[in-house]
Structures are given as structure tokens and as C-alpha cells.
PDB file of C-alpha atoms in Angstrom:
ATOM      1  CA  UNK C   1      47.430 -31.520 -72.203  1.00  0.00           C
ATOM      2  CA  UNK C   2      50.115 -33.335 -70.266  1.00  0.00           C
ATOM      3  CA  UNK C   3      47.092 -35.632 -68.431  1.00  0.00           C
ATOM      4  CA  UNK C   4      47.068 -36.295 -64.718  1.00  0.00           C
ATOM      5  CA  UNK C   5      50.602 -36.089 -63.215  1.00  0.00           C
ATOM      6  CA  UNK C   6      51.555 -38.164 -60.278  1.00  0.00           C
ATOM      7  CA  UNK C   7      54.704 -38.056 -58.883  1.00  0.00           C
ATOM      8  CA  UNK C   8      57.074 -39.911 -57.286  1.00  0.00           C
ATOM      9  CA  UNK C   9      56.367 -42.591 -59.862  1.00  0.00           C
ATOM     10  CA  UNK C  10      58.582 -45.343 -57.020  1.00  0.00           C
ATOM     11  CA  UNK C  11      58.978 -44.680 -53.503  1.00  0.00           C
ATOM     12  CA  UNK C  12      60.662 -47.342 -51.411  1.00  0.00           C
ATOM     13  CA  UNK C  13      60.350 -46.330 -47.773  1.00  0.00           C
ATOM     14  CA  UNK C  14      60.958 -47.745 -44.156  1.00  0.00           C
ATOM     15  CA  UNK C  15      58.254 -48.881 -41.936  1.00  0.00           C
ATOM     16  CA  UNK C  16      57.354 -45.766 -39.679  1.00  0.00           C
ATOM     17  CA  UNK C  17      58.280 -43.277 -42.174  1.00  0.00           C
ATOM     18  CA  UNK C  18      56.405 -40.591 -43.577  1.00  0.00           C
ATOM     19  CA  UNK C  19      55.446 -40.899 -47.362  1.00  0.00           C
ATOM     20  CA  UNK C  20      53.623 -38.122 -49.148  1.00  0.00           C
ATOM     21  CA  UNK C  21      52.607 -38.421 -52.619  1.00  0.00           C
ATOM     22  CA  UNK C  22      51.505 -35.934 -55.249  1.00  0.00           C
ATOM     23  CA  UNK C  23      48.912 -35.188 -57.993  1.00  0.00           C
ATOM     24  CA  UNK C  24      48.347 -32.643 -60.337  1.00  0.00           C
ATOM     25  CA  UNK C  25      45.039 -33.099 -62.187  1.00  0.00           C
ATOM     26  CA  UNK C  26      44.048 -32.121 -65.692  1.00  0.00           C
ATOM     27  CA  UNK C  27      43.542 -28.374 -66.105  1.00  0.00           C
ATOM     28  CA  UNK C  28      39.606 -27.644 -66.003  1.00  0.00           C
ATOM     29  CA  UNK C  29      38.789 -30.997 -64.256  1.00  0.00           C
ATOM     30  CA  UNK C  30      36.577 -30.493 -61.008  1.00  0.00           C
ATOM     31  CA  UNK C  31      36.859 -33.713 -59.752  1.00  0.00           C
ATOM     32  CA  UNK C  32      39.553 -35.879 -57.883  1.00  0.00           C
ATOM     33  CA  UNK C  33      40.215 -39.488 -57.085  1.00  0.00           C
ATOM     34  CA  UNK C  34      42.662 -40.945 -54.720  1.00  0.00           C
ATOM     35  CA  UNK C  35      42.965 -45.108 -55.866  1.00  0.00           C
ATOM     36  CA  UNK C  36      44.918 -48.276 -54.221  1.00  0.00           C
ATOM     37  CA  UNK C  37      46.004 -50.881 -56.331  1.00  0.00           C
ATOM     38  CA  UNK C  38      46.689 -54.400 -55.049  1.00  0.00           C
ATOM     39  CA  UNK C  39      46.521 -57.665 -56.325  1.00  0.00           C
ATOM     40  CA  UNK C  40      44.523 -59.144 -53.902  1.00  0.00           C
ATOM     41  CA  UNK C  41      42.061 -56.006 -53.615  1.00  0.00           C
ATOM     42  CA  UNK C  42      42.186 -54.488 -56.716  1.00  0.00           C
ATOM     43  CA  UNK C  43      41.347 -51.352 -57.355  1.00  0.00           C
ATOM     44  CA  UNK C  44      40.258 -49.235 -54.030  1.00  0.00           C
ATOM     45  CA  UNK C  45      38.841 -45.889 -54.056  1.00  0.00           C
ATOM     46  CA  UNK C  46      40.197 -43.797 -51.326  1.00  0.00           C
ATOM     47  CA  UNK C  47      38.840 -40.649 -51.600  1.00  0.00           C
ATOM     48  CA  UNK C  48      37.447 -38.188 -53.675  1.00  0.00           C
ATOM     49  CA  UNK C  49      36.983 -34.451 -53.911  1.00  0.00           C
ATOM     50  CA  UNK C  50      34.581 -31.965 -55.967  1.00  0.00           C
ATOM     51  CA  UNK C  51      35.918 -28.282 -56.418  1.00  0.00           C
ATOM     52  CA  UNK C  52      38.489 -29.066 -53.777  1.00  0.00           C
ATOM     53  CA  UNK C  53      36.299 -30.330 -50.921  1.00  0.00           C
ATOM     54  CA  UNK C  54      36.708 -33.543 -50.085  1.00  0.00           C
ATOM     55  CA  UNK C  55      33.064 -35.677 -50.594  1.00  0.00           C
ATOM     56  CA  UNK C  56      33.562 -39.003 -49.653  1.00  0.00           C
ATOM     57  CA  UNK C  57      36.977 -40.401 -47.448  1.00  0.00           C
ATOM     58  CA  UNK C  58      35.016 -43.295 -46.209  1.00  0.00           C
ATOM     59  CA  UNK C  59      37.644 -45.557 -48.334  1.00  0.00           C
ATOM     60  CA  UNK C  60      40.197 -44.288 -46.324  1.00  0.00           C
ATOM     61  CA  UNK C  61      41.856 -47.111 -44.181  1.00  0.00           C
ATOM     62  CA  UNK C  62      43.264 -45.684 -41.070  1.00  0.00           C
ATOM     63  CA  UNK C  63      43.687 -42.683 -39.688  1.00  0.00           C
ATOM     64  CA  UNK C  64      47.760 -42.606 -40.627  1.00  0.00           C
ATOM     65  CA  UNK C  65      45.909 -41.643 -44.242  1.00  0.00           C
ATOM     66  CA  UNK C  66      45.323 -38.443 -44.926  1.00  0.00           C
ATOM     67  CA  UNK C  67      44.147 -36.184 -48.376  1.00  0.00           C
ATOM     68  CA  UNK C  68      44.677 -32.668 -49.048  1.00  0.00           C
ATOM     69  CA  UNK C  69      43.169 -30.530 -51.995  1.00  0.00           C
ATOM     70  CA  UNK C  70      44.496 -27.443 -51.332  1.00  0.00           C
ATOM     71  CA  UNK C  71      44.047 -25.988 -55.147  1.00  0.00           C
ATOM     72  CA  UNK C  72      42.357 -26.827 -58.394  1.00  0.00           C
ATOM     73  CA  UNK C  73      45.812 -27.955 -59.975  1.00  0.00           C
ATOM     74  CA  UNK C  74      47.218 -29.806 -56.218  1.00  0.00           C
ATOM     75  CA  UNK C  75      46.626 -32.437 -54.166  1.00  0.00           C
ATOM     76  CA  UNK C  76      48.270 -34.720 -51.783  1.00  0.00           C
ATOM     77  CA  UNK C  77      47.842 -37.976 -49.779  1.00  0.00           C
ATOM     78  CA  UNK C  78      49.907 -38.645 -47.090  1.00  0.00           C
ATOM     79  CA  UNK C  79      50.684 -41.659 -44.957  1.00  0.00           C
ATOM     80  CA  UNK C  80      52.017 -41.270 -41.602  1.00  0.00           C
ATOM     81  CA  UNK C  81      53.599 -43.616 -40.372  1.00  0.00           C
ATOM     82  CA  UNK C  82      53.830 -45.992 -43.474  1.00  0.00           C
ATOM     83  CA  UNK C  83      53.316 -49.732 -42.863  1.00  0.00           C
ATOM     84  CA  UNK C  84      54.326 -52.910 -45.135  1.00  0.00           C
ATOM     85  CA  UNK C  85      50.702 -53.448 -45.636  1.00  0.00           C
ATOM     86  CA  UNK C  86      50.635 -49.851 -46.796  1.00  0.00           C
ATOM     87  CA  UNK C  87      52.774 -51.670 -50.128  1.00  0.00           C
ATOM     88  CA  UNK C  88      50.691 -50.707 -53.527  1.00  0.00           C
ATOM     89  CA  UNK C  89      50.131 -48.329 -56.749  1.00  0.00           C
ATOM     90  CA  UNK C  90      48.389 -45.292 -55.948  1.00  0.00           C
ATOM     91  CA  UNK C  91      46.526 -43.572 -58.939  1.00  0.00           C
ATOM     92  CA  UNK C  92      45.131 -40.258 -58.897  1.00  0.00           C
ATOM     93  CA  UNK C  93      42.575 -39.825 -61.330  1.00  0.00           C
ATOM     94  CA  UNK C  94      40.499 -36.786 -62.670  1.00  0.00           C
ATOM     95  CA  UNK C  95      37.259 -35.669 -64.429  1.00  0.00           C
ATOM     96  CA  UNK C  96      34.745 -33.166 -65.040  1.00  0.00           C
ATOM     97  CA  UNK C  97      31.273 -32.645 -65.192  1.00  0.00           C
ATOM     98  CA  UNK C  98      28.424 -34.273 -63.094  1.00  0.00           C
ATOM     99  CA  UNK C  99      28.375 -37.518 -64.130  1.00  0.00           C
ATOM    100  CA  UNK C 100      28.575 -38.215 -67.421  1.00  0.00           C
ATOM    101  CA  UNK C 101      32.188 -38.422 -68.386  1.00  0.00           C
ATOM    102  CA  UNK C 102      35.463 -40.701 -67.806  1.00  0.00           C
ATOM    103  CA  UNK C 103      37.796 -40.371 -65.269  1.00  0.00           C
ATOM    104  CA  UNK C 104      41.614 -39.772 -66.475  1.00  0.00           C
ATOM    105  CA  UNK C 105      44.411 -41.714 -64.559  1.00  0.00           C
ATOM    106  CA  UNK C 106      47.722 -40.887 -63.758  1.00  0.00           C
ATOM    107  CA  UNK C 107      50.478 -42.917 -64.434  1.00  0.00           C
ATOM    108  CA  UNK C 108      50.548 -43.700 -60.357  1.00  0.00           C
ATOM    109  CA  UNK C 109      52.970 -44.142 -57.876  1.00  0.00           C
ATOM    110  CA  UNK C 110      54.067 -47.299 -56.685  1.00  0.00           C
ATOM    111  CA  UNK C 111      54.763 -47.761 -52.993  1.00  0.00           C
ATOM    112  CA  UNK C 112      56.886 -49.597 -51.499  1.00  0.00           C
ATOM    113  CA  UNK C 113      57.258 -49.939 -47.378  1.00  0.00           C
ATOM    114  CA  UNK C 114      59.957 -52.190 -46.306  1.00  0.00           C
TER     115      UNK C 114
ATOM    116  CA  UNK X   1      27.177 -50.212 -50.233  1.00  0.00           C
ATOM    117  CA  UNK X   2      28.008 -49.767 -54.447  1.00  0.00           C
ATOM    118  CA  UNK X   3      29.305 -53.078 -55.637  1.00  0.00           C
ATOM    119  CA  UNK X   4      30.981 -53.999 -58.659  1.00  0.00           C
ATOM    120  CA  UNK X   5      31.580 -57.737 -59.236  1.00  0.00           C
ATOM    121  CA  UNK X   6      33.921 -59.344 -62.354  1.00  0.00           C
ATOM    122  CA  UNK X   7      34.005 -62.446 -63.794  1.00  0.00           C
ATOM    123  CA  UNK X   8      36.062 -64.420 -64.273  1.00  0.00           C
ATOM    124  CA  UNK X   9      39.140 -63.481 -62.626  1.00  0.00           C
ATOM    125  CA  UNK X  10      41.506 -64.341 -64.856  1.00  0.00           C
ATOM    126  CA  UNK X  11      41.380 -65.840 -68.274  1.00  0.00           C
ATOM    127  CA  UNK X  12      43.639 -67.130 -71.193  1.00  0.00           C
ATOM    128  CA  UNK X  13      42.843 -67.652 -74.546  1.00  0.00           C
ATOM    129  CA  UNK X  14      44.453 -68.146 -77.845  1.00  0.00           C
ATOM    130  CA  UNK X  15      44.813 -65.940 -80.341  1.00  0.00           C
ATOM    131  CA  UNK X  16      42.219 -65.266 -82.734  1.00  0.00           C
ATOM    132  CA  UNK X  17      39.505 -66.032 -80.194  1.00  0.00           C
ATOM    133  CA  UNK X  18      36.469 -64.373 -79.332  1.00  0.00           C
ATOM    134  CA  UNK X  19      36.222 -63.646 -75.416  1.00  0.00           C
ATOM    135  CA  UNK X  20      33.197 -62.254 -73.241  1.00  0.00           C
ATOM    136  CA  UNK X  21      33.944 -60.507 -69.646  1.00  0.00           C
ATOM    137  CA  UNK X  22      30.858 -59.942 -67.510  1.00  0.00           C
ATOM    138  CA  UNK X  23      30.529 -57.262 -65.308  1.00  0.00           C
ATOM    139  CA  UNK X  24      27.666 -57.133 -62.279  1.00  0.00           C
ATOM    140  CA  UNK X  25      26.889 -54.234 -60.349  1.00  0.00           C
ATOM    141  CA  UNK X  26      24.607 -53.148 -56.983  1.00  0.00           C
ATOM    142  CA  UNK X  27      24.141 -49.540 -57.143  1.00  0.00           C
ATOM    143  CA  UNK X  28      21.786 -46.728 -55.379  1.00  0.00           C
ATOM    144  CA  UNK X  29      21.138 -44.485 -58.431  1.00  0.00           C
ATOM    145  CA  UNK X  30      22.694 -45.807 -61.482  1.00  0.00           C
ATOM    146  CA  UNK X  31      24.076 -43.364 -63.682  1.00  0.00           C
ATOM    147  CA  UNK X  32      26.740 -44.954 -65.883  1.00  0.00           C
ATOM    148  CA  UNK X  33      29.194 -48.660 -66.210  1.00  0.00           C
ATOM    149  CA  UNK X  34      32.592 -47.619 -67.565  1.00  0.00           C
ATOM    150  CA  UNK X  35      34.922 -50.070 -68.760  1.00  0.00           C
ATOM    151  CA  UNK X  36      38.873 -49.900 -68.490  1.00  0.00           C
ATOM    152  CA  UNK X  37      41.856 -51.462 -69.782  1.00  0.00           C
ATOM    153  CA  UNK X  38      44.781 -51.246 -67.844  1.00  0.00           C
ATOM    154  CA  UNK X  39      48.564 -52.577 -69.129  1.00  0.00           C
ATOM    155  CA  UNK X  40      51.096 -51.964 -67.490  1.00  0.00           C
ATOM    156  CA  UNK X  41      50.498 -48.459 -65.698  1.00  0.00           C
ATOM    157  CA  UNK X  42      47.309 -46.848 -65.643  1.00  0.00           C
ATOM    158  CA  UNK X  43      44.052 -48.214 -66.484  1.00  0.00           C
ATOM    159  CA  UNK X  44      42.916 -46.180 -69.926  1.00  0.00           C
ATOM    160  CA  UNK X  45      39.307 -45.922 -70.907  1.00  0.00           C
ATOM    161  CA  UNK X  46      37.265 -48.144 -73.081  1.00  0.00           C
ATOM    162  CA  UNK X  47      33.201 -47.355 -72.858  1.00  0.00           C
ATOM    163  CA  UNK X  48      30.919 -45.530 -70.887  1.00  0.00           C
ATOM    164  CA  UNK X  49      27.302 -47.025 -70.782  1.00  0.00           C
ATOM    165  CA  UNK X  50      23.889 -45.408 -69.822  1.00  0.00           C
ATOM    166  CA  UNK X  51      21.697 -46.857 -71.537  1.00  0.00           C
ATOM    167  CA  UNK X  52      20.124 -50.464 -71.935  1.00  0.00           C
ATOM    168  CA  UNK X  53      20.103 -52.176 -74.770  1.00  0.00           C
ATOM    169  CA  UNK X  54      23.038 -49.804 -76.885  1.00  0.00           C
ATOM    170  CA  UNK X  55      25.533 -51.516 -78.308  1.00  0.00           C
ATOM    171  CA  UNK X  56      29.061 -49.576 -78.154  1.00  0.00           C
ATOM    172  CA  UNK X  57      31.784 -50.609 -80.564  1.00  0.00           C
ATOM    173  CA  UNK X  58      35.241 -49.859 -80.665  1.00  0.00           C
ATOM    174  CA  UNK X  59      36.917 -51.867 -83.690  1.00  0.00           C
ATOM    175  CA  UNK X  60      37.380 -55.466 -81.974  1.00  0.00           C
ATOM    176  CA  UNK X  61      35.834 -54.452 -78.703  1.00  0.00           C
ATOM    177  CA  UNK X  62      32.323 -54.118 -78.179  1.00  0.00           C
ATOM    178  CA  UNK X  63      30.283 -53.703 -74.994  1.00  0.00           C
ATOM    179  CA  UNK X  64      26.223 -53.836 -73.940  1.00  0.00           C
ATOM    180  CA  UNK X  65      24.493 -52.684 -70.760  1.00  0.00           C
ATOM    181  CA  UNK X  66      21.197 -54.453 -69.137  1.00  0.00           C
ATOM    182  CA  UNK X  67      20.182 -52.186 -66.367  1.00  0.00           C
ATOM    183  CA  UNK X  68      17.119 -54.340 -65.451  1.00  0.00           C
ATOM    184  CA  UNK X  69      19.525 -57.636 -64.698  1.00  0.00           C
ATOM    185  CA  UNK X  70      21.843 -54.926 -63.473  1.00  0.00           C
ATOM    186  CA  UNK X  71      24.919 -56.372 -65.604  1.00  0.00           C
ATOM    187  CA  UNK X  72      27.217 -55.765 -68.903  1.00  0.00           C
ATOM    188  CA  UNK X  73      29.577 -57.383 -70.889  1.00  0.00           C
ATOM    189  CA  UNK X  74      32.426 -56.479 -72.575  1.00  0.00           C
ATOM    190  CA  UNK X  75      33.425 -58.678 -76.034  1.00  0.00           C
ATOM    191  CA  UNK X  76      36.575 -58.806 -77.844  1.00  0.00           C
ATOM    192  CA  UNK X  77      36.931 -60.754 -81.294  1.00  0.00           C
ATOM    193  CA  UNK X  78      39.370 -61.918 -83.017  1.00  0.00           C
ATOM    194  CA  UNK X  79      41.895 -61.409 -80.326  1.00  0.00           C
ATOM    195  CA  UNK X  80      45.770 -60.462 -80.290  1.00  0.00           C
ATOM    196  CA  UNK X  81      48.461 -60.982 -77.934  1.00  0.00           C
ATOM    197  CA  UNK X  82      48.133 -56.524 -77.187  1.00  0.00           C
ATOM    198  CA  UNK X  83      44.821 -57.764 -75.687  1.00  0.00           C
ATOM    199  CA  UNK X  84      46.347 -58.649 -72.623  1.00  0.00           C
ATOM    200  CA  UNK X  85      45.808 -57.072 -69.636  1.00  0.00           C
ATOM    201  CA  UNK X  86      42.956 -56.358 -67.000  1.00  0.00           C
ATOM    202  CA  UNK X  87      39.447 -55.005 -67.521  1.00  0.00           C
ATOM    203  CA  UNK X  88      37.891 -53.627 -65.283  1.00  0.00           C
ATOM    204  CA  UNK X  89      34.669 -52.177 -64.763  1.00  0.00           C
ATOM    205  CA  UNK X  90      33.332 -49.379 -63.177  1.00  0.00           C
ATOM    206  CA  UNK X  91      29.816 -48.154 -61.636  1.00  0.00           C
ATOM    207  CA  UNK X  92      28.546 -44.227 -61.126  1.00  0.00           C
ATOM    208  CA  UNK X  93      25.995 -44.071 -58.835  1.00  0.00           C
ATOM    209  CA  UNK X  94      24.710 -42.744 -55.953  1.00  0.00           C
ATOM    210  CA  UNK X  95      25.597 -39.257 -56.036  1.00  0.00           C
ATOM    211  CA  UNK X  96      26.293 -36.751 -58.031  1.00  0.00           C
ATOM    212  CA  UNK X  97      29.523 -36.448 -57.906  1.00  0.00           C
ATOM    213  CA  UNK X  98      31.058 -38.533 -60.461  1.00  0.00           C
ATOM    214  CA  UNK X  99      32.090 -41.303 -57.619  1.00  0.00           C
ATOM    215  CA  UNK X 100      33.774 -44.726 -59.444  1.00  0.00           C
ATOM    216  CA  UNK X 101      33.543 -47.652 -58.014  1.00  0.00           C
ATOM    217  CA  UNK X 102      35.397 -50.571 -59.563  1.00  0.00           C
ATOM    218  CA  UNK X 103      35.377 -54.231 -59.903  1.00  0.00           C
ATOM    219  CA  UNK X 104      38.385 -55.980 -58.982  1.00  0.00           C
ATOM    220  CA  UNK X 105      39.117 -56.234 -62.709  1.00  0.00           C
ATOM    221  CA  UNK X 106      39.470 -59.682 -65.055  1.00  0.00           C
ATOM    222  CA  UNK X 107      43.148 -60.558 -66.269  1.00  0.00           C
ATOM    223  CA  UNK X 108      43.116 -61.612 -69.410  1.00  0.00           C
ATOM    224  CA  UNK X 109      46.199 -63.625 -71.472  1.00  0.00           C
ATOM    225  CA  UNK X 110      46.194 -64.163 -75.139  1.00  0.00           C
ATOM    226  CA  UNK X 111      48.747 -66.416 -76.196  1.00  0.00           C
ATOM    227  CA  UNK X 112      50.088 -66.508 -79.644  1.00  0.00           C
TER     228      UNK X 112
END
């Protein structure tokens, strides 16, 4: 298994742009993170979905963030427009089962809003 | 609100010495602690915990959960330099639904 795929792995963007970025979970996996990474936040859960329905999006910052799940195997998050202070690694993580198991990360994307 | 708190933030030590990170958490419905180590790029697992008392041990790395002081900790002995990085721990609770909710993480440097 090839893991959780993000992709772009660097995207350096202007301010006001639109920035979409991309995860393909593990195959079989029923469950889907969206993460922020700073330094001075750490690690930030965004939002999550079960089965493709999105559970919890009360991490979600602003309303220029948004999260689509429109498959098993696909989901996106999207900024719109991008800000400086949007500037971070994004990880997409995945898992399975109710509870009991790990969550697998993806390699993330780091963001970059100039 | 979940809450995971680390300590300390950050934390150097030589090699060849034995470190403890602490992990606190405020949760709803506990149903697991995970811990993480994260390098460079993504944060790869270490432990999950459910139970009090159970020591899990991973060659140098050992961890131990107290759900009645609502804490763990996470040693590592005999340390290297490929010990560096951040831990960070991570709380299930509240629903069912496999939600993780992490700690800010502790960075730690071993120096040759």
C-alpha cells in the first residue's frame, strides 16, 4: 500500500489566490483528517470525515476554508482566497475502525502564501 | 473542549541519556492516548494506550497510561542522535469517530 498520498507536496502562492490541495487516503480506511502544522500552534485538526460525511469542521478557521469528500479514495481542502497567515504543512491523515486504531499521515503539503 | 497538553516544549540531552516526556489530557469519553514521532515530514506512530497501568515497549521507547491522573509518559533510554525530533501526543475521545486531538508536541535534541 502506497499510504496516504497528498499532493502538491510545496505550493507557493500569492495572497488572494486560490489554493486547493489533495488527498488520497489508504484503500479500506473510513476515516479522514484534515491537519495544520505551525510552529507556534502545532498540530491543528481541521476537519474530519466518516464514510465521506464530514463529522466535525468546527477546527475550521474561516469561512475561505473549505473540505470536500466526494469519494472513499478523494478529498480536497480548499482555501479561497489564501492569506500569509494561511502559511503551514497540511497533513491528511487516515484510519479505520471505531476507535481503536492509528491514524496514517501523509507526507503533507507545505503552504506557502506570499 | 478535548485538550492535550505537552511538556516540556523542547528539550536537549546528550547522548546516551534517559529522557521522560509527559503528556496531560482533558477528555469527554476517553478512549485511547497515541503517541507520535514526527522527523522531518509526517508524524509516524509510536503507541496507542487504553489501558492504565500497561506498560508498552518498543526497544528503547517505552510508554505508560494513568487514566485516573488523566496523564502518560513516554521514556526513551539510552538515547541516539535519530532520537531527535517531536513527540507528540494524541487523545480519542468523545465520539466515536476516531477524532485526534493533539498536543502541541515536545522537540527533543540529542547531541552527540
Amino acid at each position: 500500500d502506497a499510504g496516504v498520498i497528498q499532493s502538491p507536496r510545496h505550493e507557493v502562492t500569492e495572497m488572494g489566490q486560490e489554493v486547493t490541495l489533495r488527498c488520497k487516503p489508504i484503500s479500506g480506511h473510513n476515516s479522514l483528517f484534515w491537519y495544520r502544522q505551525t510552529m507556534m500552534r502545532g498540530l491543528e485538526l481541521l476537519i474530519y470525515f466518516n464514510n465521506n460525511v464530514p463529522i466535525d469542521d468546527s477546527g475550521m478557521p474561516e469561512d475561505r476554508f473549505s473540505a470536500k469528500m466526494p469519494n472513499a479514495s478523494f478529498s480536497t481542502l480548499k482555501i479561497q482566497p489564501s492569506e500569509p497567515r494561511d502559511s503551514a504543512v497540511y497533513f491528511c491523515a487516515s484510519s479505520f475502525g471505531a476507535g481503536s486504531t492509528e491514524a496514517f499521515f501523509g507526507q503533507g503539503t507545505r503552504l506557502t502564501v506570499v | 473542549e478535548d485538550k492535550v497538553v505537552q511538556s516540556p516544549l523542547s528539550l536537549v540531552v546528550h547522548e546516551g541519556d534517559t529522557v521522560t516526556l509527559n503528556c496531560s489530557y482533558e477528555v469527554t469519553n476517553f478512549r485511547s492516548l497515541l503517541w507520535y514521532k514526527q522527523e522531518k515530514k509526517a508524524p509516524t506512530f509510536l503507541f496507542m494506550l487504553t489501558s492504565s497501568g500497561i506498560e508498552k515497549k518498543s526497544g528503547r521507547l517505552s510508554s505508560i497510561l494513568d487514566k485516573k491522573e488523566l496523564f502518560s509518559i513516554l521514556n526513551i533510554t539510552a538515547t541516539q542522535t535519530g532520537d531527535s525530533a517531536i513527540y507528540l501526543c494524541a487523545n480519542r475521545g468523545n465520539t466515536g469517530f476516531q477524532k485526534l486531538v493533539f498536543g502541541t508536541g515536545t522537540r527533543l535534541l540529542v547531541s552527540p
